[in-house]
PDB file of C-alpha atoms in Angstrom:
ATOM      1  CA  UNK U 130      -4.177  17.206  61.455  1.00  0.00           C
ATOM      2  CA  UNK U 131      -5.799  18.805  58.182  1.00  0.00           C
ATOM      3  CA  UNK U 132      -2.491  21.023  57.665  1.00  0.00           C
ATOM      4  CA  UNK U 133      -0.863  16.980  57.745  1.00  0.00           C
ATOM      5  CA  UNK U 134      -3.272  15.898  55.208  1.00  0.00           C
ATOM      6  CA  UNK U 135      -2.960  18.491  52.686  1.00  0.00           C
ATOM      7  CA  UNK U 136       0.764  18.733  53.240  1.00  0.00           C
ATOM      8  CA  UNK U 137       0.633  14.916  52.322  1.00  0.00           C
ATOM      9  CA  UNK U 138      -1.557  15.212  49.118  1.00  0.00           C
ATOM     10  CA  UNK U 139       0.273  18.368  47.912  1.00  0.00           C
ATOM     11  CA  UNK U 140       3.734  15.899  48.105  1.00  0.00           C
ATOM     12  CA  UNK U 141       1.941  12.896  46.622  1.00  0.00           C
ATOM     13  CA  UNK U 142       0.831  15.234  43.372  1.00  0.00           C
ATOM     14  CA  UNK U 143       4.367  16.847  43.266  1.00  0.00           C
ATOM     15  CA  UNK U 144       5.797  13.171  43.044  1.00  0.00           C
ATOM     16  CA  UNK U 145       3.262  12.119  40.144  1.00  0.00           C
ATOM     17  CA  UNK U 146       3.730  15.837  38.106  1.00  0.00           C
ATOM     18  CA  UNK U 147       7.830  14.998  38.566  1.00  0.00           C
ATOM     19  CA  UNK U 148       7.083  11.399  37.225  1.00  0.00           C
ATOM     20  CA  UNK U 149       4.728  12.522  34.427  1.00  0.00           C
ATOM     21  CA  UNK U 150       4.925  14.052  31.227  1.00  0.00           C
ATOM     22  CA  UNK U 151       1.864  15.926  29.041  1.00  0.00           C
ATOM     23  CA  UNK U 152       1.724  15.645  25.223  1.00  0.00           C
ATOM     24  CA  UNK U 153      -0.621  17.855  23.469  1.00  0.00           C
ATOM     25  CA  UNK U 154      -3.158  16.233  20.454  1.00  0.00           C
ATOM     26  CA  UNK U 155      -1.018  18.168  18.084  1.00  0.00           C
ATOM     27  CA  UNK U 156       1.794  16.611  19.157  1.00  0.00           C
ATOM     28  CA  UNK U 157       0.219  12.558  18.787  1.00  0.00           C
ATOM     29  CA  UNK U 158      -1.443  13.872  15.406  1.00  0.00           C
ATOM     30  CA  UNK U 159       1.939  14.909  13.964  1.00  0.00           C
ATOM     31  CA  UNK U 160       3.814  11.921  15.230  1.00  0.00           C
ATOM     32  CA  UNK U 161       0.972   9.598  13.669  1.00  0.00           C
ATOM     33  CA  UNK U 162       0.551  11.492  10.342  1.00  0.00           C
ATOM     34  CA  UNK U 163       4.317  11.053   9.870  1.00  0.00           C
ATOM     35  CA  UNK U 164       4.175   7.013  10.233  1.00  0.00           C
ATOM     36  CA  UNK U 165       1.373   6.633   8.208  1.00  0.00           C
ATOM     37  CA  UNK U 166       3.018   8.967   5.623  1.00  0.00           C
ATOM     38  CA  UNK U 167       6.262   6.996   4.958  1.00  0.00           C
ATOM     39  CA  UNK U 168       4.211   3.722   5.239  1.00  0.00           C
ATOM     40  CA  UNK U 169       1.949   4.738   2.744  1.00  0.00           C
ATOM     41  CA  UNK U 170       4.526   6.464   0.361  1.00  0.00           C
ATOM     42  CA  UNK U 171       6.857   3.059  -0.250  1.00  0.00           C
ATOM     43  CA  UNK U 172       3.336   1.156  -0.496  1.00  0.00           C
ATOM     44  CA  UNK U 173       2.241   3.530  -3.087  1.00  0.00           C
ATOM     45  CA  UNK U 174       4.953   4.609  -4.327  1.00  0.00           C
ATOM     46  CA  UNK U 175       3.539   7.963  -4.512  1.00  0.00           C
ATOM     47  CA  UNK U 176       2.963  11.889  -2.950  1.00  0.00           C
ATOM     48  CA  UNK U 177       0.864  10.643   0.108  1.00  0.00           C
ATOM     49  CA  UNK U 178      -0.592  13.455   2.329  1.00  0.00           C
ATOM     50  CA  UNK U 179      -2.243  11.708   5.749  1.00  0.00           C
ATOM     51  CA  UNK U 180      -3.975  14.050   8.325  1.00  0.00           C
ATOM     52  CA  UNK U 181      -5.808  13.330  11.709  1.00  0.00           C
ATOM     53  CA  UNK U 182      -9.125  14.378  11.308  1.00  0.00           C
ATOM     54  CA  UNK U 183      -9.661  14.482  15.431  1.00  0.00           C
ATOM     55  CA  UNK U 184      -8.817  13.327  19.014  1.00  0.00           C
ATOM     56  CA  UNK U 185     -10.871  13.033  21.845  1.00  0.00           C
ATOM     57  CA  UNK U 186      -8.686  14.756  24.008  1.00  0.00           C
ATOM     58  CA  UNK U 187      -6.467  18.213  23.972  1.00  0.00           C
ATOM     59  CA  UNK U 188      -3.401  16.219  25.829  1.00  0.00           C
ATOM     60  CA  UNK U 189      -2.599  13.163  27.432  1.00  0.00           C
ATOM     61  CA  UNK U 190      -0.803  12.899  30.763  1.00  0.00           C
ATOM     62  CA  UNK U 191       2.063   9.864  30.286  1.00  0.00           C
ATOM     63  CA  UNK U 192       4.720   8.531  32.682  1.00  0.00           C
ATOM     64  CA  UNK U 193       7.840  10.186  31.968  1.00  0.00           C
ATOM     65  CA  UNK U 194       9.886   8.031  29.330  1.00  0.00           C
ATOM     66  CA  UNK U 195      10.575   7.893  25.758  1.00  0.00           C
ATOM     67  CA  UNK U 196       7.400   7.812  23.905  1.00  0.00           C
ATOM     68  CA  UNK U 197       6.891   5.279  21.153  1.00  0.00           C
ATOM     69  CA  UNK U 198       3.449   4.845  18.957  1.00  0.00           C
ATOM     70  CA  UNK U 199       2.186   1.425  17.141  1.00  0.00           C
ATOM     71  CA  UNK U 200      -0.390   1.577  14.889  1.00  0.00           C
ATOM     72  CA  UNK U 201      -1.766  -1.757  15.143  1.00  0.00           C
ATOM     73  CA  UNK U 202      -4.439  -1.700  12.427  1.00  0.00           C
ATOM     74  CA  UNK U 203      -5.127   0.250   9.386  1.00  0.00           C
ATOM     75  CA  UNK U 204      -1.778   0.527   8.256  1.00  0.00           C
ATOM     76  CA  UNK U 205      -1.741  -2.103   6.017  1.00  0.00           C
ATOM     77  CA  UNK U 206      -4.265  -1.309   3.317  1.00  0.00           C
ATOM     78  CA  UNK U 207      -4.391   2.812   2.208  1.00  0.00           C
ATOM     79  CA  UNK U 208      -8.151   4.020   2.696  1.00  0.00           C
ATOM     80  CA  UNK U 209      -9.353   7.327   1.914  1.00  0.00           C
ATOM     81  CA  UNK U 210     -11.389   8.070   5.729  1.00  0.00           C
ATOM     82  CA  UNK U 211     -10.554   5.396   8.439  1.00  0.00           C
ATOM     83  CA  UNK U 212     -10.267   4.808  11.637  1.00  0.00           C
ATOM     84  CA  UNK U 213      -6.645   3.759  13.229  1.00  0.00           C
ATOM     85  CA  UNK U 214      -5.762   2.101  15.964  1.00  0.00           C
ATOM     86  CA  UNK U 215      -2.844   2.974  17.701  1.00  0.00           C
ATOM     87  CA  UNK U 216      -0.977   1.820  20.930  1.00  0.00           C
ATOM     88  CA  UNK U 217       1.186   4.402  22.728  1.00  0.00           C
ATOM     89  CA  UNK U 218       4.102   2.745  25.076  1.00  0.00           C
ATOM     90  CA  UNK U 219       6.532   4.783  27.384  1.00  0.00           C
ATOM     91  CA  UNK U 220      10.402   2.986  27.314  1.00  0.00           C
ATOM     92  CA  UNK U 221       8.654   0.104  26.030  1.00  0.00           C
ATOM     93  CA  UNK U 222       5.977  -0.215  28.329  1.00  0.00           C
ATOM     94  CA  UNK U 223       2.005  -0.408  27.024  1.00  0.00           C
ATOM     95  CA  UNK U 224       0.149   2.637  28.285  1.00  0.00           C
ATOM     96  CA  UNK U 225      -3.074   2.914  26.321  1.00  0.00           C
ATOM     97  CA  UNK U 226      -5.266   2.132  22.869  1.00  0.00           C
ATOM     98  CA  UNK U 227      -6.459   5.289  20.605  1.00  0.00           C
ATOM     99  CA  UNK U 228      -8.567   5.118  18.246  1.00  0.00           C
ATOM    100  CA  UNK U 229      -8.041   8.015  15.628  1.00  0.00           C
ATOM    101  CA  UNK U 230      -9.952   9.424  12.082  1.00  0.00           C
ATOM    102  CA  UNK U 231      -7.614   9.715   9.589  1.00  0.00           C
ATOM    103  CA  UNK U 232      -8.111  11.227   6.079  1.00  0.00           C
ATOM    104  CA  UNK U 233      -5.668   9.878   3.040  1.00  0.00           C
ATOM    105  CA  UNK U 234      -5.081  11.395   0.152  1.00  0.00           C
ATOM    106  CA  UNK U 235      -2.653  10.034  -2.612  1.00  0.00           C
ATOM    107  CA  UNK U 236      -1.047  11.627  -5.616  1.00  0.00           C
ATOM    108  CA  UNK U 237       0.349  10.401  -8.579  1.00  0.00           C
ATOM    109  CA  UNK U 238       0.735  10.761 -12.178  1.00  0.00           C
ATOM    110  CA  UNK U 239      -2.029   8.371 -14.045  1.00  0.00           C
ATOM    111  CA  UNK U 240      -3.383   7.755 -17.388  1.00  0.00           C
ATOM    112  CA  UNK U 241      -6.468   9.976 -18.248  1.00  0.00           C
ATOM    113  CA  UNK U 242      -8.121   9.679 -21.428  1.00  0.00           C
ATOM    114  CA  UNK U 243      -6.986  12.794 -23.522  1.00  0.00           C
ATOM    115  CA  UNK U 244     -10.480  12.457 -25.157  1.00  0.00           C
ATOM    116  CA  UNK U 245     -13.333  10.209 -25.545  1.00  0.00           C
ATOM    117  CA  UNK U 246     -12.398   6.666 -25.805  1.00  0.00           C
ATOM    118  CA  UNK U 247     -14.527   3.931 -27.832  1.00  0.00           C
ATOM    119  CA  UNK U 248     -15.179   0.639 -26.298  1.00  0.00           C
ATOM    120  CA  UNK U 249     -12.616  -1.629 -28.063  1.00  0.00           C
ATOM    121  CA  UNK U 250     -10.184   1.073 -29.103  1.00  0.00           C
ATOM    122  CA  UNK U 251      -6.908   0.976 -28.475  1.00  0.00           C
ATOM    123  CA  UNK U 252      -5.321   2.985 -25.462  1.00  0.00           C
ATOM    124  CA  UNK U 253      -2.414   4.353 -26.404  1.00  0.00           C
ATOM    125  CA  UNK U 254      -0.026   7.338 -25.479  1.00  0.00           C
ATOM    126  CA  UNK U 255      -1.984   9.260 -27.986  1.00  0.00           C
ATOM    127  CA  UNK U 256      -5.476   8.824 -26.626  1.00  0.00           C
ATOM    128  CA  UNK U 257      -4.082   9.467 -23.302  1.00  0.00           C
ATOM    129  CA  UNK U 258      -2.511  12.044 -20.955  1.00  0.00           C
ATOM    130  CA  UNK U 259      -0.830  11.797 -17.593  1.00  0.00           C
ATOM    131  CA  UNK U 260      -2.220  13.548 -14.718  1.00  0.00           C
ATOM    132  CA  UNK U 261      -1.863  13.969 -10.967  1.00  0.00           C
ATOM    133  CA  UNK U 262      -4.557  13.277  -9.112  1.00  0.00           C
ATOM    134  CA  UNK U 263      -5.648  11.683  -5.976  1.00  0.00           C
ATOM    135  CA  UNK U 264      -6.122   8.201  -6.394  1.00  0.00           C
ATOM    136  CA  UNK U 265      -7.057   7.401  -3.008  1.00  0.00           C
ATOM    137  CA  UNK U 266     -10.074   5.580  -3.204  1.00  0.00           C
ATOM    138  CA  UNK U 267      -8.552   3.656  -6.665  1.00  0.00           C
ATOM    139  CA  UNK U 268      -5.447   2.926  -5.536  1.00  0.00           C
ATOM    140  CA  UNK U 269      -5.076  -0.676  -7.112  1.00  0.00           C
ATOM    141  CA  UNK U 270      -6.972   0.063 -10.448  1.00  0.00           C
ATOM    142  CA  UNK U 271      -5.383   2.833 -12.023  1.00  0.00           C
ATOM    143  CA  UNK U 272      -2.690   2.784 -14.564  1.00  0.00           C
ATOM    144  CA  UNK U 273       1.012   4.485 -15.079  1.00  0.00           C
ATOM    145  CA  UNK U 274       2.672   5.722 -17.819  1.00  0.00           C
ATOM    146  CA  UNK U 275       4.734   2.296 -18.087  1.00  0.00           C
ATOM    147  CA  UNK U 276       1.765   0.426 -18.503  1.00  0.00           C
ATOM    148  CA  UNK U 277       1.836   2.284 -22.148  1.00  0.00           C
ATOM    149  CA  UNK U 278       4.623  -0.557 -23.285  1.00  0.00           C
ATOM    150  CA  UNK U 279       1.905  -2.782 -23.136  1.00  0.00           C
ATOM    151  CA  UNK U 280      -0.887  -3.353 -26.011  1.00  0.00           C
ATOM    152  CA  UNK U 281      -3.901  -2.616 -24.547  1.00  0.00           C
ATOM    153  CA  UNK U 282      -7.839  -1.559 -25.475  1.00  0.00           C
ATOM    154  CA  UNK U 283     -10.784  -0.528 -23.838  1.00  0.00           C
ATOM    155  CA  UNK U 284     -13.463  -2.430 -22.357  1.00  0.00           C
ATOM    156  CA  UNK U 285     -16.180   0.044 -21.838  1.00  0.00           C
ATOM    157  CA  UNK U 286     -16.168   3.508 -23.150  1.00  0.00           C
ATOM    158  CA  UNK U 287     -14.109   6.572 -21.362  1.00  0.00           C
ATOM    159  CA  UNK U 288     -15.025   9.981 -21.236  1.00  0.00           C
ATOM    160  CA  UNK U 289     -12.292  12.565 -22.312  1.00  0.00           C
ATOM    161  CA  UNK U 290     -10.669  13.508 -18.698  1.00  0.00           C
ATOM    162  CA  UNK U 291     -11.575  10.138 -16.826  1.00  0.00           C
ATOM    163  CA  UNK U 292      -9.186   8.120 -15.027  1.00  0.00           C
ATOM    164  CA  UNK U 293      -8.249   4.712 -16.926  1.00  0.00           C
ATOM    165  CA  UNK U 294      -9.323   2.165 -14.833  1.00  0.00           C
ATOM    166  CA  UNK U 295      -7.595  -0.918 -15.314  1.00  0.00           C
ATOM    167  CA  UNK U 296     -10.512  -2.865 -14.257  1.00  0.00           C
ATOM    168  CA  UNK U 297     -11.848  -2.157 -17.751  1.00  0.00           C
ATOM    169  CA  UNK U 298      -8.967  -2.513 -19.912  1.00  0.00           C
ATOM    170  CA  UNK U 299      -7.752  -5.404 -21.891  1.00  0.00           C
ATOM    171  CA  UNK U 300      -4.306  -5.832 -21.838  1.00  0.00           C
ATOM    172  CA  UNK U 301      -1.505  -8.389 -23.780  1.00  0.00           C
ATOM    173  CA  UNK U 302      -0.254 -10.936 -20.394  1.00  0.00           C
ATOM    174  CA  UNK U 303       3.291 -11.004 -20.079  1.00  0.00           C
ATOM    175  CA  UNK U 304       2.967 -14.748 -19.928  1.00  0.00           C
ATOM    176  CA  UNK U 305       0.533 -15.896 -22.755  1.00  0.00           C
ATOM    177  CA  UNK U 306      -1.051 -19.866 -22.106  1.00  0.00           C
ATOM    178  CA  UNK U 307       0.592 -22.404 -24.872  1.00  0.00           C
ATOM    179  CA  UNK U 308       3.538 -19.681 -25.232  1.00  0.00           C
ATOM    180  CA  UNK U 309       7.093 -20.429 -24.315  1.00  0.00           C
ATOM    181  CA  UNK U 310       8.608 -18.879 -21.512  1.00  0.00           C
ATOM    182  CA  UNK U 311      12.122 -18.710 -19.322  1.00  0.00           C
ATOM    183  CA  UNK U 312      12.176 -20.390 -16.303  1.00  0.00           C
ATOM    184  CA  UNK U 313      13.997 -19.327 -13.320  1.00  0.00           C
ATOM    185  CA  UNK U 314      14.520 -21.687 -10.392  1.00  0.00           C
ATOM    186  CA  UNK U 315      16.142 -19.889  -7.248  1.00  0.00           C
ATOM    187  CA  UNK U 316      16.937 -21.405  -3.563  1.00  0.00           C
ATOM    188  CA  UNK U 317      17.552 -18.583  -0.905  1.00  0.00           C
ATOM    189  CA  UNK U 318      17.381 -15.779  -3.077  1.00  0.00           C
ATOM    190  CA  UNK U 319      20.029 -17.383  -5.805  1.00  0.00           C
ATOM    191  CA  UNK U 320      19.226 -18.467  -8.956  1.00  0.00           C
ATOM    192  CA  UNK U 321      20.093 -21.953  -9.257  1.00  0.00           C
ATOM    193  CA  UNK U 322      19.115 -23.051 -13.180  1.00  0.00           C
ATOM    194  CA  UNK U 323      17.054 -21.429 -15.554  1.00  0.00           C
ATOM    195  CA  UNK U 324      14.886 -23.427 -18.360  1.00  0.00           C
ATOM    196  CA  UNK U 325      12.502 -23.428 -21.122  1.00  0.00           C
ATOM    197  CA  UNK U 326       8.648 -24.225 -20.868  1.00  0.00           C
ATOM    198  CA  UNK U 327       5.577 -23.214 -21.582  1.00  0.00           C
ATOM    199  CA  UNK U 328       2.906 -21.004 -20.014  1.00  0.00           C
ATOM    200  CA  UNK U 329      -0.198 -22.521 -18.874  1.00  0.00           C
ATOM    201  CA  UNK U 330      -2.158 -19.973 -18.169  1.00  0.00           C
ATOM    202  CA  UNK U 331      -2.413 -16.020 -18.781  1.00  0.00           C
ATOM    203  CA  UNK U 332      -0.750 -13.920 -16.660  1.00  0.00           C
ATOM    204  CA  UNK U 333       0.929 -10.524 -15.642  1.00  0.00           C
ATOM    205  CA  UNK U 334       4.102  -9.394 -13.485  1.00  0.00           C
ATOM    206  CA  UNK U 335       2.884 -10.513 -10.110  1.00  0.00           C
ATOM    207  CA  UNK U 336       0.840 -13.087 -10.781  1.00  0.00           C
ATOM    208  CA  UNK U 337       1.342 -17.089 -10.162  1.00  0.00           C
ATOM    209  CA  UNK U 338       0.770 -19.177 -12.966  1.00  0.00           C
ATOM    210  CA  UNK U 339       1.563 -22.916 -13.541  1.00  0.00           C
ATOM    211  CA  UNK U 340       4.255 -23.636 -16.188  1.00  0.00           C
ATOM    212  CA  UNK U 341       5.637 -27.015 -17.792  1.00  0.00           C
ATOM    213  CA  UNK U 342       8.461 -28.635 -18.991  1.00  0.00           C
ATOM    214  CA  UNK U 343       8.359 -31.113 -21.366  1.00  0.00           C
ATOM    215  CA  UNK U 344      11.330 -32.326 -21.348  1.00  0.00           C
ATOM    216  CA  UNK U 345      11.304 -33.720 -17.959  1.00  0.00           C
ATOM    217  CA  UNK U 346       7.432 -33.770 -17.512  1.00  0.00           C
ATOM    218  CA  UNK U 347       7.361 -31.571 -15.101  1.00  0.00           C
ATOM    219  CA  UNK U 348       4.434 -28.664 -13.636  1.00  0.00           C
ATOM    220  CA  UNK U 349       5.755 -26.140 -11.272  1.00  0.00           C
ATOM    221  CA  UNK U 350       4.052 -22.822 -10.327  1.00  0.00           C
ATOM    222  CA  UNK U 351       5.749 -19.443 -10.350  1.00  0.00           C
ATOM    223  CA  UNK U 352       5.579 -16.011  -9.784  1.00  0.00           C
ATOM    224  CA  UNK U 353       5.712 -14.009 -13.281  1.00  0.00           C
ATOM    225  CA  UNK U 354       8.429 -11.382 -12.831  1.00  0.00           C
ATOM    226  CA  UNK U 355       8.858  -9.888 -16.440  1.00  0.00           C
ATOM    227  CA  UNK U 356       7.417 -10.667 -20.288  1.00  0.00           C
ATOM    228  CA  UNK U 357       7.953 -14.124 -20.585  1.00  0.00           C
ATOM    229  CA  UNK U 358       9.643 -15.378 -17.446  1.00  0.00           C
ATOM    230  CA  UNK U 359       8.685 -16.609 -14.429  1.00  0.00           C
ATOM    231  CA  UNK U 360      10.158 -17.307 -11.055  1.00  0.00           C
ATOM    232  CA  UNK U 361      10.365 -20.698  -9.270  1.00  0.00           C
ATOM    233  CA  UNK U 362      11.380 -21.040  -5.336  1.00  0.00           C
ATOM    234  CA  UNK U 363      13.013 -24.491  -4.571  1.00  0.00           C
TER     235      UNK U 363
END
């Protein structure tokens, strides 16, 4: 009867090991960094290096199948230490929720000051130099070497070698308030009819501001896409 039993169990764990598969934490780390990567390179537009820090495991034991992996939050917004949250599936199936460390580091060339920088001084390509650094934990607040078309001053005062923060720089709007601008009015991605009319408010590429036209009266808000024009959906 025992030789039964254990003849039984050995066949019942042969069947599972023929129906499973084992993926090692290097393998899941690799696979995740690489997502995260491309994500974060289009979104940054920038060298992006992305490691897992840890797992909690040295391998996982999966059905057999082709494995797929969904981060399901954290990959929307770059942060320097985080914590993801990924869903693996097998042909499309759920299997499980891990929750990983991740540490994100971004490179690009910014504006540095080239040497100390007076509060209210002009930042131009002279007082500055281009350098590349990890911006990580500034990604939305530092400043490229096209934003050196623009007029722009300090401020606060910047120490020769800091980062430019754009936080604490003044900089000429694309779209200045009481200043004429080009409007663009487009239906499914087609422009339909462009006018004139004025600004209403400050703004810079990216940003909605309200604009008018006089000659029919008229107050629409758009998206500012360039110096002096703005973009309308109908």
């Amino acid at each position: 009867m025992k030789k039964i039993i254990v003849a039984t169990l050995i066949m019942i764990i042969a069947n599972l090991s023929a129906n499973a598969q084992v993926v090692s934490s290097a393998t899941i780390k690799s696979e995740i960094a690489k997502q995260l990567k491309a994500t974060y390179s289009k979104m940054a537009n920038a060298d992006v290096d992305v490691k897992i820090i840890a797992t909690p495991f040295s391998e996982l034991v999966l059905p057999d199948g082709k494995i797929t992996y969904k981060i399901t939050q954290g990959e929307d917004k770059i942060i320097s230490r985080d914590i993801k949250r990924v869903d693996v599936y097998v042909n499309n199936a759920f299997v499980k929720t891990l929750n990983l460390p991740t540490q994100t580091c971004v490179y690009k060339e910014v504006l540095v000051a080239a040497d100390n920088i007076n509060r209210e001084q002009a930042i131009t390509r002279e007082a500055t130099v281009l350098k590349k650094i990890d911006i990580s934990q500034k990604v939305n607040y530092i400043l490229t070497e096209k934003a050196l078309n623009k007029e722009m001053s300090a401020k606060k005062a910047f120490v020769k070698g800091e980062v430019i923060d754009k936080r604490f720089v003044k900089m000429k709007p694309d779209v200045e308030r009481n200043m004429g601008v080009r409007i663009f009015f487009v239906s499914n991605g087609a422009v339909m009819i462009t006018i004139d009319g004025t600004a209403l408010a400050d703004g810079m590429t990216g940003d909605y501001v309200n604009v008018e036209n006089k000659n029919y009266k008229r107050t629409y808000t758009g998206k500012v896409i360039g110096e002096n024009r703005v973009l309308v959906n109908i």
